[in-house]
Short mmCIF file of C-alpha atoms in Angstrom, two decimals:
data_model
loop_
_atom_site.label_atom_id
_atom_site.label_comp_id
_atom_site.label_asym_id
_atom_site.label_seq_id
_atom_site.Cartn_x
_atom_site.Cartn_y
_atom_site.Cartn_z
CA MET A 1 30.82 -30.44 105.88
CA ASP A 2 27.91 -28.06 105.38
CA PRO A 3 27.78 -24.79 107.38
CA ILE A 4 25.11 -26.03 109.82
CA GLU A 5 27.04 -29.20 110.65
CA ALA A 6 30.24 -27.16 111.02
CA HIS A 7 28.45 -24.86 113.45
CA ARG A 8 27.17 -27.83 115.48
CA PHE A 9 30.59 -29.49 115.56
CA ARG A 10 32.19 -26.24 116.69
CA TYR A 11 30.27 -26.36 119.99
CA ARG A 12 29.96 -30.11 120.54
CA ARG A 13 33.53 -30.74 121.73
CA PRO A 14 33.77 -27.88 124.29
CA ALA A 15 30.31 -28.76 125.65
CA THR A 16 31.37 -32.39 126.11
CA SER A 17 34.67 -31.37 127.74
CA VAL A 18 32.94 -29.08 130.20
CA THR A 19 30.49 -31.86 131.06
CA VAL A 20 33.43 -34.10 131.97
CA PHE A 21 34.87 -31.38 134.21
CA ALA A 22 31.46 -30.90 135.83
CA HIS A 23 31.37 -34.58 136.79
CA LEU A 24 34.93 -34.43 138.15
CA PHE A 25 34.15 -31.39 140.30
CA GLY A 26 30.90 -32.99 141.47
CA ILE A 27 32.62 -36.22 142.50
CA LEU A 28 35.38 -34.24 144.24
CA ALA A 29 32.76 -32.26 146.17
CA ILE A 30 30.99 -35.46 147.27
CA MET A 31 34.30 -36.95 148.47
CA LEU A 32 35.21 -33.82 150.43
CA LEU A 33 31.69 -33.66 151.87
CA LEU A 34 31.96 -37.25 153.11
CA VAL A 35 35.41 -36.60 154.59
CA TRP A 36 34.02 -33.61 156.45
CA LEU A 37 30.86 -35.28 157.74
CA LEU A 38 32.29 -38.72 158.53
CA HIS A 39 35.77 -37.79 159.78
CA TYR A 40 35.18 -34.43 161.47
CA ARG A 41 31.44 -34.31 162.23
CA GLU A 42 30.51 -37.71 163.79
CA GLY A 43 28.70 -39.28 160.81
CA ILE A 44 25.27 -39.22 159.15
CA ASP A 45 22.09 -40.65 160.70
CA LEU A 46 18.60 -39.16 160.42
CA ASP A 47 17.23 -41.38 163.25
CA SER A 48 20.13 -40.84 165.66
CA ASN A 49 19.81 -39.46 169.19
CA ASN A 50 22.86 -37.37 168.36
CA ALA A 51 21.63 -34.03 166.99
CA ASN A 52 24.83 -33.47 165.03
CA ARG A 53 24.39 -36.71 163.09
CA ILE A 54 20.84 -35.68 162.27
CA PHE A 55 22.02 -32.31 161.00
CA ASN A 56 24.70 -33.91 158.82
CA VAL A 57 21.98 -35.47 156.70
CA HIS A 58 21.08 -31.92 155.61
CA PRO A 59 24.33 -30.87 153.86
CA PHE A 60 24.82 -34.35 152.42
CA LEU A 61 21.38 -34.60 150.81
CA MET A 62 21.18 -30.95 149.82
CA PHE A 63 24.36 -31.33 147.78
CA PHE A 64 24.42 -34.96 146.65
CA GLY A 65 20.66 -35.43 146.62
CA PHE A 66 19.58 -32.02 145.35
CA ILE A 67 22.34 -29.94 143.72
CA PHE A 68 24.33 -32.80 142.21
CA MET A 69 21.18 -34.52 140.94
CA MET A 70 19.93 -31.23 139.54
CA GLY A 71 23.17 -30.85 137.61
CA GLU A 72 22.99 -34.44 136.35
CA ALA A 73 19.44 -33.85 135.12
CA MET A 74 20.49 -30.69 133.31
CA MET A 75 23.34 -32.55 131.58
CA ALA A 76 21.20 -35.60 130.74
CA TYR A 77 20.84 -34.40 127.15
CA LYS A 78 24.62 -35.01 126.75
CA THR A 79 25.21 -37.99 129.04
CA VAL A 80 22.24 -40.18 128.06
CA GLY A 81 22.87 -41.84 124.71
CA ALA A 82 19.27 -42.18 123.58
CA GLU A 83 16.65 -40.43 121.52
CA ARG A 84 15.41 -37.01 122.59
CA LYS A 85 12.20 -38.28 124.17
CA VAL A 86 14.08 -40.73 126.41
CA GLN A 87 16.52 -37.99 127.41
CA LYS A 88 13.55 -35.81 128.35
CA TYR A 89 12.08 -38.52 130.60
CA VAL A 90 15.45 -39.10 132.26
CA HIS A 91 15.81 -35.33 132.77
CA MET A 92 12.43 -35.11 134.50
CA PHE A 93 12.93 -38.29 136.56
CA ILE A 94 16.31 -37.23 137.96
CA HIS A 95 14.81 -33.84 138.85
CA PHE A 96 12.00 -35.68 140.65
CA VAL A 97 14.58 -37.70 142.62
CA ALA A 98 16.26 -34.40 143.53
CA ILE A 99 12.96 -33.08 144.90
CA ILE A 100 12.39 -36.19 147.06
CA LEU A 101 15.93 -36.20 148.47
CA GLY A 102 15.77 -32.42 148.94
CA ILE A 103 12.62 -32.80 151.05
CA VAL A 104 14.42 -35.30 153.29
CA GLY A 105 17.41 -32.96 153.53
CA LEU A 106 15.20 -30.04 154.56
CA HIS A 107 13.42 -32.26 157.07
CA ALA A 108 16.79 -33.06 158.66
CA ALA A 109 17.51 -29.36 159.20
CA PHE A 110 14.09 -28.73 160.80
CA LYS A 111 14.47 -31.86 162.96
CA PHE A 112 17.89 -30.68 164.15
CA HIS A 113 16.53 -27.24 164.99
CA ASP A 114 13.63 -28.73 166.94
CA LYS A 115 16.00 -30.99 168.87
CA ARG A 116 18.27 -28.06 169.76
CA GLY A 117 15.49 -25.50 170.27
CA ILE A 118 16.76 -23.30 167.43
CA THR A 119 14.45 -20.95 165.52
CA ASN A 120 13.75 -22.03 161.94
CA LEU A 121 14.34 -19.92 158.84
CA TYR A 122 16.22 -17.09 160.54
CA SER A 123 19.30 -16.86 158.30
CA LEU A 124 20.00 -15.65 154.77
CA HIS A 125 21.09 -19.20 153.94
CA SER A 126 17.69 -20.59 154.90
CA TRP A 127 15.83 -17.87 152.97
CA ILE A 128 17.81 -18.53 149.79
CA GLY A 129 17.52 -22.29 150.27
CA ILE A 130 13.76 -22.42 150.85
CA GLY A 131 13.12 -19.91 148.06
CA THR A 132 15.26 -21.92 145.63
CA PHE A 133 13.65 -25.23 146.53
CA SER A 134 10.13 -23.82 146.25
CA LEU A 135 10.83 -22.31 142.82
CA PHE A 136 12.48 -25.55 141.73
CA CYS A 137 9.33 -27.52 142.56
CA LEU A 138 7.23 -25.04 140.57
CA GLN A 139 9.70 -25.25 137.69
CA TRP A 140 9.40 -29.06 137.68
CA LEU A 141 5.60 -28.90 137.60
CA PHE A 142 5.76 -26.34 134.80
CA GLY A 143 8.12 -28.55 132.79
CA LEU A 144 5.96 -31.60 133.37
CA SER A 145 2.77 -29.88 132.22
CA VAL A 146 4.27 -28.14 129.18
CA PHE A 147 6.88 -30.56 127.85
CA LEU A 148 5.75 -34.05 128.88
CA LEU A 149 1.99 -34.13 129.35
CA PRO A 150 -0.17 -33.86 126.22
CA GLY A 151 -2.07 -30.66 125.63
CA ALA A 152 0.53 -27.96 125.03
CA SER A 153 0.98 -26.91 121.42
CA VAL A 154 4.33 -26.97 119.64
CA GLU A 155 4.24 -23.17 119.52
CA SER A 156 3.70 -22.96 123.30
CA ARG A 157 6.57 -25.35 123.94
CA THR A 158 8.84 -23.39 121.63
CA ARG A 159 8.06 -20.14 123.43
CA ALA A 160 8.41 -21.74 126.88
CA ALA A 161 11.70 -23.57 126.24
CA PRO A 162 14.10 -20.58 126.63
CA TRP A 163 12.38 -19.54 129.86
CA HIS A 164 12.51 -23.10 131.19
CA ILE A 165 16.20 -23.48 130.36
CA ASN A 166 17.30 -20.12 131.73
CA LEU A 167 15.24 -20.44 134.91
CA GLY A 168 16.78 -23.86 135.45
CA ARG A 169 20.27 -22.39 135.12
CA ALA A 170 19.37 -19.59 137.53
CA LEU A 171 17.98 -22.06 140.08
CA LEU A 172 21.17 -24.13 139.95
CA LEU A 173 23.25 -21.03 140.71
CA MET A 174 20.82 -20.06 143.49
CA ALA A 175 21.23 -23.54 144.97
CA ILE A 176 25.03 -23.16 144.79
CA CYS A 177 24.67 -19.82 146.57
CA ALA A 178 22.56 -21.46 149.28
CA ALA A 179 25.16 -24.19 149.74
CA LEU A 180 28.06 -21.74 150.03
CA THR A 181 26.24 -19.46 152.48
CA GLY A 182 25.35 -22.58 154.50
CA LEU A 183 29.01 -23.66 154.67
CA MET A 184 30.06 -20.13 155.65
CA GLU A 185 27.38 -20.02 158.33
CA LYS A 186 28.49 -23.39 159.74
CA VAL A 187 32.17 -22.38 159.82
CA THR A 188 31.28 -19.15 161.64
CA LEU A 189 29.04 -20.87 164.21
CA MET A 190 31.69 -23.52 164.93
CA GLY A 191 34.43 -20.90 165.22
CA LEU A 192 36.69 -22.59 162.66
CA TYR A 193 39.49 -20.49 161.20
CA HIS A 194 42.86 -22.12 160.59
CA GLN A 195 42.06 -25.72 161.52
CA SER A 196 42.32 -28.53 158.97
CA GLU A 197 38.51 -28.90 159.07
CA ALA A 198 38.13 -25.31 157.91
CA ARG A 199 40.43 -25.98 154.96
CA VAL A 200 38.41 -29.06 154.00
CA ILE A 201 35.23 -26.96 154.07
CA ASN A 202 36.87 -24.23 151.96
CA PHE A 203 37.97 -26.74 149.32
CA LEU A 204 34.49 -28.28 149.45
CA GLY A 205 32.96 -24.87 148.76
CA LEU A 206 35.31 -24.31 145.81
CA ALA A 207 34.46 -27.73 144.36
CA ILE A 208 30.72 -27.01 144.67
CA LEU A 209 31.17 -23.61 143.01
CA LEU A 210 33.20 -25.08 140.12
CA PHE A 211 30.63 -27.85 139.71
CA GLY A 212 27.85 -25.28 139.34
CA ILE A 213 29.84 -23.16 136.87
CA SER A 214 30.77 -26.22 134.80
CA VAL A 215 27.18 -27.46 134.61
CA ASP A 216 25.96 -24.02 133.58
CA LEU A 217 28.61 -23.75 130.86
CA SER A 218 27.77 -27.25 129.65
CA VAL A 219 24.09 -26.30 129.32
CA SER A 220 24.80 -22.94 127.67
CA LEU A 221 27.22 -24.45 125.14
CA GLY A 222 24.81 -27.30 124.53
CA ARG A 223 22.14 -24.85 123.34
CA TYR A 224 24.17 -24.39 120.16
CA ILE A 225 24.26 -28.12 119.38
#
């Protein structure tokens, strides 16, 4: 095996293993999220007259629809067995789905606040969340214009690629931070401490954190492949 192939092989197996762990942590987080929202919090329904059911759309879509999809898009270069160009289209499409579902998730939070007469964008969680989502949309437009649409030179794409990758990694970790501060805020407002619901939320937060770390490691290891 020549030195270059040996170098590539050295990183391929750990990157693949971390990707598997990322999916396991993501699925675990989705399961815990559904247990929390369906068993403890009255269910999920954007058109309900019950304000709590409307709110529950927000954490569900902001994790499953936004963060989880973001992670899947970032790992598409390992999970999609196709040529590079197809992987790139899948990467952009899943990110686009994340944007659409994220918009619905944000709408649910604003709708809940309006129904309860609560001020919007007052907490650190909301500031981090809105900032992350706004930057993510700009990042998607940047990626679309530079890497998919014709016009950008190979040199421009080469220079832009490290910035695009590292900003994407940073945005994922910012989204994880928004999710964890949101869970902490919810636990505090509901006055949960030693109840079983609080433990479910804590384990949910850990699963989300480990999902984010695993995705980031998968992407960083994949850069050597």
